[in-house]
Coordinates of C-alpha atoms (C1' of nucleotides) in Angstrom, one line a residue:
Chain M
M15 CA 25.4 39.1 -31.6
A16 CA 26.0 38.2 -28.4
T17 CA 22.2 38.5 -27.5
G18 CA 22.9 38.7 -23.6
R19 CA 24.2 35.3 -23.7
T20 CA 26.0 34.5 -20.5
H21 CA 27.4 31.6 -21.4
R22 CA 29.8 30.7 -18.9
P23 CA 32.4 27.9 -20.0
A24 CA 31.3 26.4 -17.7
T25 CA 33.5 27.2 -14.5
R26 CA 37.0 26.3 -15.2
S27 CA 37.3 22.8 -12.9
R28 CA 36.5 24.4 -9.4
G29 CA 33.3 24.0 -10.7
I30 CA 30.6 24.7 -8.5
P31 CA 27.7 22.9 -11.1
E32 CA 24.6 26.3 -11.5
A33 CA 22.3 23.9 -9.7
T34 CA 24.0 23.9 -6.6
V35 CA 24.9 27.2 -7.1
A36 CA 21.0 27.7 -6.6
R37 CA 20.0 25.6 -3.8
L38 CA 22.9 27.2 -1.6
P39 CA 20.2 30.3 -0.7
L40 CA 17.9 27.5 -0.6
Y41 CA 20.6 25.7 2.1
L42 CA 21.1 29.4 3.7
R43 CA 17.6 30.5 4.5
A44 CA 16.8 26.9 6.5
L45 CA 20.6 27.5 8.0
T46 CA 19.9 30.6 9.4
A47 CA 17.0 29.7 11.0
L48 CA 19.1 27.0 12.9
S49 CA 20.7 29.3 13.8
E50 CA 19.0 31.3 15.5
R51 CA 17.0 29.0 17.3
S52 CA 20.9 27.7 18.7
V53 CA 20.7 24.2 17.0
P54 CA 24.1 23.2 16.9
T55 CA 24.3 20.6 14.4
V56 CA 21.5 19.0 11.3
S57 CA 21.9 15.9 9.8
S58 CA 21.4 16.2 6.4
E59 CA 18.1 14.9 5.9
E60 CA 16.8 17.4 7.9
L61 CA 18.1 19.8 6.9
A62 CA 16.9 18.4 3.8
A63 CA 13.8 18.9 4.2
A64 CA 14.1 22.4 5.8
A65 CA 15.2 22.8 2.4
G66 CA 12.7 21.7 0.5
V67 CA 15.0 18.8 -1.7
N68 CA 16.4 15.3 -1.7
S69 CA 18.7 14.4 0.9
A70 CA 21.7 13.0 -1.0
K71 CA 21.1 15.3 -3.9
L72 CA 21.9 18.1 -0.8
R73 CA 25.0 15.5 0.1
K74 CA 25.8 16.2 -3.3
D75 CA 25.7 19.6 -3.0
F76 CA 27.7 19.9 0.2
S77 CA 30.4 17.8 -1.8
Y78 CA 31.1 20.9 -3.9
L79 CA 32.7 23.2 -1.3
G80 CA 34.5 20.1 1.0
S81 CA 34.1 18.0 3.5
Y82 CA 32.3 19.9 5.8
G83 CA 29.9 17.4 8.4
T84 CA 30.9 14.5 10.4
R85 CA 29.9 11.5 9.4
G86 CA 27.5 9.7 12.5
V87 CA 26.8 13.2 13.6
G88 CA 25.5 16.0 10.7
Y89 CA 26.6 19.3 9.6
D90 CA 27.7 22.4 12.2
V91 CA 24.7 24.4 11.8
E92 CA 27.1 27.8 12.4
Y93 CA 29.9 26.2 10.2
L94 CA 28.2 25.6 7.5
V95 CA 26.3 28.7 7.5
Y96 CA 29.7 30.8 7.8
Q97 CA 31.0 28.7 4.2
I98 CA 28.1 28.8 2.5
S99 CA 28.4 32.3 3.5
R100 CA 31.3 32.8 2.1
E101 CA 31.3 31.1 -1.5
L102 CA 28.2 33.0 -2.4
G103 CA 30.8 36.1 -1.4
L104 CA 28.3 37.5 1.7
T105 CA 31.4 37.4 3.6
Q106 CA 31.3 41.3 1.9
D107 CA 29.6 44.5 1.5
W108 CA 27.4 44.2 -2.2
P109 CA 25.7 48.3 -2.5
V110 CA 23.3 47.3 -5.1
V111 CA 21.5 50.1 -6.7
I112 CA 17.1 50.1 -8.4
V113 CA 16.6 52.3 -10.6
G114 CA 12.4 52.4 -12.0
I115 CA 11.0 53.7 -8.6
G116 CA 7.3 53.2 -9.7
N117 CA 5.9 51.1 -7.3
L118 CA 7.9 47.2 -8.0
G119 CA 11.0 50.1 -7.6
A120 CA 9.0 51.1 -4.2
A121 CA 8.7 47.5 -3.1
L122 CA 12.1 46.4 -3.9
A123 CA 13.4 49.3 -1.8
N124 CA 11.3 48.7 1.6
Y125 CA 12.3 44.5 1.2
G126 CA 14.0 43.6 4.2
G127 CA 16.0 40.4 2.2
F128 CA 18.2 42.9 0.8
A129 CA 20.1 44.1 3.6
S130 CA 20.4 40.8 5.4
R131 CA 21.8 39.0 3.4
G132 CA 25.0 41.9 2.8
F133 CA 23.5 43.7 0.2
R134 CA 22.6 48.0 0.8
V135 CA 20.4 49.9 -1.4
A136 CA 23.3 52.1 -2.4
A137 CA 20.8 54.5 -4.1
L138 CA 16.8 54.7 -5.9
I139 CA 17.3 56.1 -9.1
D140 CA 14.4 57.2 -11.5
A141 CA 13.7 59.4 -15.1
D142 CA 11.0 60.9 -13.4
P143 CA 12.7 64.9 -12.3
A144 CA 9.4 65.2 -9.7
M145 CA 10.9 61.7 -8.4
A146 CA 13.8 63.2 -7.8
G147 CA 15.2 63.6 -3.7
K148 CA 11.6 62.1 -2.4
P149 CA 12.6 59.8 0.0
V150 CA 12.1 55.9 -0.3
A151 CA 12.4 53.3 2.4
G152 CA 15.2 56.3 3.5
I153 CA 16.6 57.1 1.1
P154 CA 16.2 59.6 -1.3
V155 CA 15.2 58.9 -5.7
Q156 CA 18.3 60.2 -7.3
H157 CA 17.5 61.2 -11.4
T158 CA 19.1 59.8 -13.7
D159 CA 21.1 61.8 -15.2
D160 CA 23.7 60.9 -12.5
L161 CA 23.6 57.3 -12.5
E162 CA 27.3 57.2 -13.8
K163 CA 28.1 59.4 -11.0
I164 CA 26.5 57.2 -8.1
I165 CA 27.6 53.7 -9.7
K166 CA 31.0 55.1 -10.0
D167 CA 31.0 56.8 -6.9
N168 CA 30.0 54.3 -4.9
G169 CA 31.1 51.1 -6.7
V170 CA 28.4 49.1 -8.3
S171 CA 28.3 45.5 -9.5
I172 CA 24.8 45.5 -9.2
G173 CA 22.0 46.6 -10.7
V174 CA 18.2 45.9 -10.0
I175 CA 15.9 46.6 -12.7
A176 CA 12.8 48.3 -12.0
T177 CA 12.2 50.6 -15.7
P178 CA 9.2 49.7 -17.5
A179 CA 9.9 48.2 -20.3
G180 CA 10.7 50.5 -23.1
A181 CA 13.4 51.9 -21.5
A182 CA 15.1 49.2 -19.7
Q183 CA 18.0 48.2 -22.4
Q184 CA 18.3 51.7 -22.3
V185 CA 19.0 51.6 -18.4
C186 CA 20.5 48.9 -19.2
D187 CA 23.6 50.1 -21.2
R188 CA 24.1 53.1 -19.0
L189 CA 24.6 50.4 -16.3
V190 CA 27.4 48.1 -17.7
A191 CA 28.9 51.6 -19.6
A192 CA 29.4 52.3 -16.3
G193 CA 31.0 49.0 -14.4
V194 CA 28.4 47.0 -13.1
T195 CA 28.4 43.5 -14.5
S196 CA 26.3 41.4 -12.8
I197 CA 22.3 42.8 -13.6
L198 CA 18.6 41.1 -12.1
N199 CA 16.0 42.2 -14.2
F200 CA 12.2 42.5 -13.8
A201 CA 10.9 44.7 -16.9
P202 CA 9.8 42.0 -19.2
T203 CA 12.3 42.1 -22.0
V204 CA 15.5 40.6 -23.1
L205 CA 17.9 42.2 -22.1
S206 CA 21.2 42.2 -24.6
V207 CA 25.0 42.8 -23.2
P208 CA 28.3 42.5 -23.7
D209 CA 30.7 38.8 -22.3
G210 CA 31.2 39.1 -19.3
V211 CA 27.8 40.9 -17.8
D212 CA 25.7 38.6 -15.8
V213 CA 21.6 39.0 -16.1
R214 CA 19.0 37.2 -14.6
K215 CA 15.3 38.2 -15.1
V216 CA 12.7 38.1 -13.0
D217 CA 9.2 37.8 -15.0
L218 CA 6.0 37.8 -12.9
S219 CA 3.4 37.6 -15.5
I220 CA 5.5 34.3 -16.5
E221 CA 5.0 32.9 -13.7
L222 CA 1.5 32.9 -13.2
Q223 CA 1.9 31.8 -17.4
I224 CA 3.1 28.1 -16.6
L225 CA 0.5 27.9 -13.1
A226 CA -1.9 28.5 -15.7
F227 CA -1.0 25.8 -18.3
H228 CA 0.0 23.0 -15.7
E229 CA -4.4 24.3 -14.3
Q230 CA -5.4 24.6 -17.2
R231 CA -4.0 20.5 -17.7
K232 CA -5.6 19.7 -14.4
A233 CA -9.0 20.8 -15.9
G234 CA -9.1 18.7 -18.6
E235 CA -7.8 16.2 -16.8
E236 CA -10.6 14.9 -14.6
T237 CA -12.8 15.4 -17.6
A238 CA -10.9 12.5 -19.4
A239 CA -11.0 9.3 -18.8
G240 CA -8.6 8.6 -16.5
D241 CA -9.3 9.0 -12.9
G242 CA -6.6 7.1 -11.8
A243 CA -4.7 8.9 -8.9
L244 CA -5.2 12.9 -9.9
T245 CA -8.8 13.5 -8.6
A246 CA -8.0 16.3 -6.2
A247 CA -9.8 15.3 -3.3
A248 CA -6.1 15.6 -2.4
P249 CA -5.1 14.3 1.1
R250 CA -4.6 16.9 3.9
G251 CA -2.3 15.4 5.8
A252 CA 0.5 17.3 4.6
A253 CA 2.4 17.3 6.6
A254 CA 3.2 14.1 7.3
D255 CA 4.5 13.3 4.0
H256 CA 6.9 16.2 3.4
S257 CA 9.6 16.6 1.1
A258 CA 6.8 17.6 -0.8
D259 CA 6.2 18.6 -4.2
Q260 CA 7.6 21.9 -4.5
G261 CA 5.7 22.5 -7.6
P262 CA 5.6 20.4 -11.0
D263 CA 9.3 20.3 -11.4
G264 CA 11.0 20.5 -7.3
D265 CA 13.3 23.3 -8.3
V266 CA 13.1 25.5 -12.4
P267 CA 14.0 28.2 -10.8
A268 CA 11.2 31.3 -11.0
V269 CA 14.5 32.2 -12.7
M270 CA 16.7 31.6 -15.0
P271 CA 19.6 32.5 -16.8
A272 CA 19.5 35.1 -19.7
Chain K
M4 CA 4.8 14.6 -36.8
A5 CA 2.5 15.3 -40.2
T6 CA 3.8 12.1 -41.5
G7 CA 1.5 10.1 -39.0
R8 CA 3.7 8.1 -37.3
T9 CA 2.3 9.8 -33.2
H10 CA 3.4 8.9 -30.3
R11 CA 1.4 7.1 -28.4
P12 CA 2.2 7.4 -24.9
A13 CA 2.2 10.7 -25.0
T14 CA -1.4 10.6 -26.3
R15 CA -1.9 11.0 -23.0
S16 CA 0.3 12.9 -20.6
R17 CA 0.4 15.6 -22.7
G18 CA 4.6 15.2 -23.4
I19 CA 4.9 18.8 -23.2
P20 CA 8.3 19.1 -20.8
E21 CA 8.8 21.8 -18.3
A22 CA 11.7 23.6 -19.4
T23 CA 9.7 23.5 -23.2
V24 CA 5.9 25.0 -20.6
A25 CA 8.9 27.6 -19.1
R26 CA 9.7 29.1 -22.4
L27 CA 6.5 28.8 -24.2
P28 CA 5.2 32.6 -22.3
L29 CA 8.7 33.4 -23.6
Y30 CA 8.0 33.1 -26.8
L31 CA 4.5 34.7 -26.6
R32 CA 5.3 37.9 -25.5
A33 CA 7.9 38.0 -28.3
L34 CA 5.4 37.0 -30.9
T35 CA 3.3 39.4 -29.3
A36 CA 5.2 42.3 -30.4
L37 CA 5.9 41.1 -33.6
S38 CA 2.0 40.9 -34.0
E39 CA 1.9 44.8 -32.2
R40 CA 4.0 45.3 -35.1
S41 CA 2.0 43.9 -37.3
V42 CA 4.7 41.0 -38.9
P43 CA 3.0 39.1 -39.9
T44 CA 5.3 35.7 -40.5
V45 CA 9.3 35.1 -39.2
S46 CA 11.3 32.6 -39.2
S47 CA 12.7 30.7 -35.8
E48 CA 16.0 31.9 -36.1
E49 CA 14.3 35.7 -36.2
L50 CA 11.8 35.0 -33.2
A51 CA 14.8 32.7 -31.2
A52 CA 16.4 36.0 -31.3
A53 CA 13.3 38.2 -30.2
A54 CA 13.5 35.4 -27.1
G55 CA 16.1 35.2 -26.7
V56 CA 17.0 31.6 -26.5
N57 CA 18.6 28.8 -29.5
S58 CA 16.9 28.5 -32.6
A59 CA 17.3 25.4 -32.5
K60 CA 15.3 25.0 -29.0
L61 CA 12.8 26.7 -30.3
R62 CA 11.8 24.9 -33.1
K63 CA 12.0 21.4 -30.8
D64 CA 10.2 23.1 -28.4
F65 CA 6.7 24.4 -30.8
S66 CA 7.8 20.7 -31.5
Y67 CA 5.8 19.3 -29.3
L68 CA 2.8 21.4 -29.4
G69 CA 2.2 20.9 -34.2
S70 CA 4.0 21.1 -36.6
Y71 CA 3.3 25.1 -37.3
G72 CA 4.8 26.6 -39.7
T73 CA 5.9 26.5 -43.3
R74 CA 8.9 25.0 -44.5
G75 CA 10.6 28.5 -45.9
V76 CA 8.6 30.6 -45.1
G77 CA 8.8 30.4 -41.1
Y78 CA 6.3 31.0 -38.6
D79 CA 2.6 32.9 -38.8
V80 CA 3.1 34.9 -36.1
E81 CA -1.3 35.7 -35.5
Y82 CA -1.9 32.5 -35.8
L83 CA 1.4 30.8 -33.4
V84 CA 0.3 33.1 -30.9
Y85 CA -3.3 32.2 -30.7
Q86 CA -1.3 28.5 -30.6
I87 CA 1.5 28.7 -27.5
S88 CA -1.9 31.4 -26.2
R89 CA -4.6 28.2 -25.9
E90 CA -1.6 26.3 -25.3
L91 CA -0.9 28.1 -22.4
G92 CA -4.8 28.1 -20.8
L93 CA -4.3 31.8 -21.2
T94 CA -8.0 31.8 -23.8
Q95 CA -10.3 31.8 -20.8
D96 CA -10.1 34.2 -18.1
W97 CA -8.3 33.3 -15.0
P98 CA -9.5 35.1 -11.1
V99 CA -6.4 35.6 -9.0
V100 CA -6.6 37.3 -5.6
I101 CA -3.5 38.5 -3.9
V102 CA -3.3 38.0 -0.1
G103 CA -1.2 40.0 2.2
I104 CA -1.2 43.6 0.8
G105 CA 1.8 45.5 2.4
N106 CA 5.2 46.8 0.0
L107 CA 5.2 43.9 -2.7
G108 CA 1.7 43.1 -3.2
A109 CA 0.9 46.6 -3.3
A110 CA 3.1 46.7 -6.3
L111 CA 1.5 43.4 -7.6
A112 CA -2.2 44.2 -7.8
N113 CA -0.5 47.5 -9.6
Y114 CA 1.2 45.7 -11.8
G115 CA -0.4 45.8 -15.8
G116 CA 1.1 42.8 -17.0
F117 CA -1.7 40.4 -15.1
A118 CA -4.4 42.2 -16.2
S119 CA -3.0 42.1 -20.4
R120 CA -2.2 38.8 -19.9
G121 CA -6.0 37.0 -19.4
F122 CA -4.9 37.2 -15.5
R123 CA -8.0 39.5 -13.3
V124 CA -7.3 40.4 -9.4
A125 CA -10.4 38.9 -8.5
A126 CA -9.5 39.6 -5.5
L127 CA -6.5 41.7 -2.6
I128 CA -6.5 40.3 1.5
D129 CA -5.1 41.0 4.4
A130 CA -4.4 40.5 7.8
D131 CA -5.0 43.8 9.5
P132 CA -8.0 44.8 9.6
A133 CA -6.6 48.8 9.5
M134 CA -6.4 47.3 5.6
A135 CA -9.8 47.0 5.3
G136 CA -11.4 48.7 2.4
K137 CA -9.2 50.2 1.7
P138 CA -9.1 50.7 -2.3
V139 CA -5.3 49.2 -3.8
A140 CA -4.8 49.5 -7.2
G141 CA -9.0 51.1 -7.4
I142 CA -10.0 47.2 -5.4
P143 CA -10.9 47.1 -2.2
V144 CA -8.8 45.0 0.3
Q145 CA -10.9 42.7 1.7
H146 CA -9.8 40.6 5.4
T147 CA -8.5 37.4 5.8
D148 CA -11.4 36.3 7.2
D149 CA -13.4 36.0 4.6
L150 CA -11.1 34.5 2.7
E151 CA -12.2 31.5 2.5
K152 CA -15.5 33.1 0.7
I153 CA -14.0 35.0 -1.4
I154 CA -12.2 31.8 -2.9
K155 CA -15.6 30.2 -2.9
D156 CA -17.4 33.7 -4.4
N157 CA -15.2 33.9 -7.3
G158 CA -13.6 30.3 -8.3
V159 CA -10.4 30.4 -7.8
S160 CA -8.1 28.2 -8.1
I161 CA -4.5 30.7 -8.4
G162 CA -3.3 32.9 -5.4
V163 CA 0.1 34.8 -4.7
I164 CA 0.6 34.8 -1.7
A165 CA 3.2 37.4 -0.5
T166 CA 3.1 37.7 3.2
P167 CA 5.8 37.4 6.1
A168 CA 7.2 34.7 5.9
G169 CA 5.8 33.4 9.3
A170 CA 1.9 33.8 7.8
A171 CA 2.7 32.3 4.8
Q172 CA 2.2 28.7 5.2
Q173 CA -1.1 29.2 7.3
V174 CA -2.1 30.9 4.3
C175 CA -1.2 28.5 1.9
D176 CA -3.6 25.7 4.2
R177 CA -6.5 27.8 3.9
L178 CA -6.2 28.2 -0.2
V179 CA -5.6 25.4 -0.8
A180 CA -8.7 23.6 1.4
A181 CA -10.3 27.0 0.4
G182 CA -8.9 24.8 -3.8
V183 CA -7.3 26.7 -4.6
T184 CA -5.2 24.4 -6.7
S185 CA -1.3 27.1 -7.7
I186 CA 0.1 29.3 -5.5
L187 CA 2.7 32.1 -6.7
N188 CA 5.2 32.4 -3.5
F189 CA 6.7 35.6 -3.0
A190 CA 7.8 34.5 1.1
P191 CA 11.1 33.0 2.2
T192 CA 9.3 29.6 3.5
V193 CA 9.6 26.9 2.2
L194 CA 5.4 25.7 1.6
S195 CA 4.5 22.8 2.3
V196 CA 1.4 21.1 0.0
P197 CA -0.9 18.1 -0.8
D198 CA -0.1 16.3 -4.3
G199 CA -2.6 17.8 -6.9
V200 CA -1.3 21.9 -5.9
D201 CA 1.6 23.0 -7.6
V202 CA 3.7 25.8 -5.7
R203 CA 6.8 28.4 -7.8
K204 CA 8.4 30.3 -5.5
V205 CA 10.0 33.8 -6.3
D206 CA 12.8 34.3 -4.1
L207 CA 14.0 38.2 -4.2
S208 CA 17.0 37.4 -2.3
I209 CA 17.9 34.6 -3.6
E210 CA 18.1 36.3 -7.2
L211 CA 20.6 38.0 -5.7
Q212 CA 22.4 35.6 -3.4
I213 CA 23.6 33.7 -6.9
L214 CA 24.3 37.3 -8.7
A215 CA 26.6 37.6 -6.0
F216 CA 28.2 34.6 -6.0
H217 CA 29.0 34.9 -9.6
E218 CA 30.1 38.1 -9.4
Q219 CA 32.5 37.6 -6.5
R220 CA 33.7 34.7 -8.9
K221 CA 34.9 37.6 -11.2
A222 CA 36.4 39.3 -9.3
G223 CA 38.5 36.2 -8.0
E224 CA 39.9 35.5 -11.5
E225 CA 41.2 38.4 -11.8
T226 CA 43.5 38.1 -9.5
A227 CA 44.3 35.1 -9.9
A228 CA 46.3 33.6 -13.1
G229 CA 43.9 31.8 -16.1
D230 CA 44.4 28.5 -14.7
G231 CA 44.6 27.0 -10.3
A232 CA 43.2 27.6 -7.7
L233 CA 41.4 31.2 -6.7
T234 CA 43.7 32.8 -4.7
A235 CA 41.6 33.4 -1.4
A236 CA 42.3 36.8 -0.8
A237 CA 40.0 36.8 2.1
P238 CA 38.5 40.7 1.4
R239 CA 37.4 41.1 5.2
G240 CA 38.6 39.7 8.1
A241 CA 36.6 36.4 8.6
A242 CA 39.0 34.7 7.8
A243 CA 38.7 31.2 10.0
D244 CA 41.2 29.5 11.1
H245 CA 41.1 26.0 10.2
S246 CA 43.4 27.4 7.2
A247 CA 44.7 24.4 7.0
D248 CA 43.1 22.0 3.2
Q249 CA 40.4 22.9 2.7
G250 CA 40.5 26.7 2.8
P251 CA 39.0 28.9 0.6
D252 CA 38.6 27.1 -2.4
G253 CA 40.9 24.7 -2.6
D254 CA 40.0 21.8 -5.0
V255 CA 36.5 20.1 -3.7
P256 CA 36.7 16.4 -4.9
A257 CA 39.8 15.3 -2.1
V258 CA 41.8 12.6 -2.9
M259 CA 40.2 9.4 -2.8
P260 CA 42.4 6.1 -0.1
A261 CA 39.5 3.9 -1.6
Chain Q
dC25 C1' 40.5 -2.4 21.7
dC26 C1' 36.9 -4.0 19.5
dA27 C1' 31.0 -4.2 18.5
dT28 C1' 27.8 -1.2 16.0
dC29 C1' 25.6 2.0 14.9
dT30 C1' 24.8 6.2 12.3
dT31 C1' 25.6 9.5 8.5
dT32 C1' 28.6 11.8 5.3
dG33 C1' 30.5 11.7 1.0
dT34 C1' 29.7 9.5 -3.7
dG35 C1' 30.6 5.3 -7.9
dC36 C1' 26.7 4.3 -10.7
dA37 C1' 22.8 4.5 -13.2
dC38 C1' 19.2 6.8 -15.5
dG39 C1' 16.5 10.5 -18.4
dC40 C1' 16.6 15.1 -18.9
dG41 C1' 17.2 18.7 -21.9
dT42 C1' 19.9 20.9 -25.1
dT43 C1' 22.9 20.9 -29.8
dC44 C1' 24.2 20.0 -34.5
dA45 C1' 23.1 18.1 -38.4
dC46 C1' 20.4 17.0 -41.9
dA47 C1' 16.6 15.0 -44.3
dA48 C1' 12.1 16.5 -46.2
dA49 C1' 8.3 19.6 -47.1
dG50 C1' 7.8 23.7 -49.5
dA51 C1' 7.7 28.5 -51.5
dC52 C1' 9.5 30.2 -56.4
dA53 C1' 12.4 30.9 -60.7
dT54 C1' 12.4 28.8 -65.1
Chain B
dA1 C1' 7.4 20.6 -64.2
dT2 C1' 11.2 20.3 -62.6
dG3 C1' 15.9 23.1 -60.2
dT4 C1' 17.1 25.4 -56.5
dC5 C1' 17.1 27.3 -53.0
dT6 C1' 14.7 28.5 -47.9
dT7 C1' 13.7 26.9 -43.6
dT8 C1' 11.2 23.6 -40.6
dG9 C1' 10.8 19.2 -38.2
dT10 C1' 12.9 15.2 -35.8
dG11 C1' 16.8 11.8 -34.8
dA12 C1' 20.1 11.1 -32.8
dA13 C1' 24.9 12.0 -29.2
dC14 C1' 25.9 14.7 -25.9
dG15 C1' 26.6 16.2 -21.4
dC16 C1' 24.3 18.2 -16.8
dG17 C1' 21.5 17.2 -13.0
dT18 C1' 19.2 13.8 -10.1
dG19 C1' 18.9 9.7 -7.1
dC20 C1' 19.6 5.2 -5.2
dA21 C1' 22.2 2.2 -2.9
dC22 C1' 26.3 1.6 -0.4
dA23 C1' 30.7 1.4 1.4
dA24 C1' 34.2 4.6 5.1
dA25 C1' 34.3 7.7 8.2
dG26 C1' 34.0 8.6 12.8
dA27 C1' 30.4 8.0 17.2
dT28 C1' 29.2 5.6 20.7
dG29 C1' 28.6 1.9 24.5
dG30 C1' 31.1 -2.0 26.0

DNA sequence: CCATCTTTGTGCACGCGTTCACAAAGACAT
DNA sequence: ATGTCTTTGTGAACGCGTGCACAAAGATGG
């Protein structure tokens, strides 16, 4: 019984570690910003700071893609942007559908970060007949009945689920049956999918709960004996010490492969 | 654990691995569902399936919290719900503020998953004067000018940033200065914070990019034979010139002349 | 052409997280 | 009480990811 086991037997030989893949978009974002400022080249140290990671890690990440740097100089920004984009598959157009046009679905439809990265919202789908035809973010909402046709007509392979938890699995099943092989799930449910289908989930309340855990620990520690170095006071220089600790675990993605 | 022998070094650091903490909300959600169905006990196997994880992992995770199970029977659902809630700090009320009431901020304000987990939206804050006073999700939006006062009056320690990228760092600085020590960041920026402040980030477009990577790999694999390199296929022009060696996807680790 | 300086690319070691496999612990039947 | 059966809790092995430290590679200047 496959409970969404997206177990990948690893990328056979040409394996780019998952952790690296998860950071590539981060580098790409930083590089794009540099590109817009017409910066020609960047060192691993500078780029790492901009992306909020360790420079050694960045260099190792890039080494999986190939030797795209020049020793003594750094990396060519434009070239690297292209290489990473290609590696991530962003040089092609990815039509996506968003299912469940409630508050969150509508926000996602309006989110500009998609279009700017090669993702195109091909359709918005909702189960409420009253929503049908109503435009959201300039796109008319279509009814769930037409889900299969929409997927096929648009060649959609990536679906976003923003429905209530109760409807998620059913929607997921229909998406998969219609040909979708990658799903971004915002519903607070564990989705069950066949092999070959990737699921990533984002659960907003989970993120807050993790923060609450650490928050509680901080609060408890100040009463405990060990005053040590964790007292609030916190040096506010901030900027000085770059490479700031981005969270307790630096990198644990807010999202995990399901 | 039951057999004396408590880790001495773990006493103070409360050693619960980050990976485990990140899964506790998952277990809690599954347990809550069982609780609502009045299921009295559950085995690690069943609960693991419901949470979408491996049963051995679940048992090890719980072992960090203590011995809350009964061998031969399983775990008491209600008791476990309480233990995990307490461990996560959800038995207390956490007032949070949401800064940036655009599409996403409004969706977050309306999101029901917060209140049901002990989080209370204490205030909505936006920089647009036109928004001030306007109710969103039944809560009147307040202006950024009052940010510090709002934080202090409500004893807020958790802040959610849903502003445009350009404003995020500035908002973050003000939140931290006002006393916030945990931040959930939705803006596509690396935030710089002093020690002692936790930041977790959620970037929707990054998730899609990761899916696109795997999607591309799936598409490429079906053309390639069982092994070997991924055939270029260069989906849409953009074929750069430097094709020669590394080209499309060549084997990355070059030969080491040593 | 040689010396020096900068920055990449990576071998290596370490620590965390995952998984296996099994002894210990308790429930339950006889 | 004793034996059997179920399920937990965990020791140990393994694999992945991270960070250090340095040699190789190329730029730059004399």
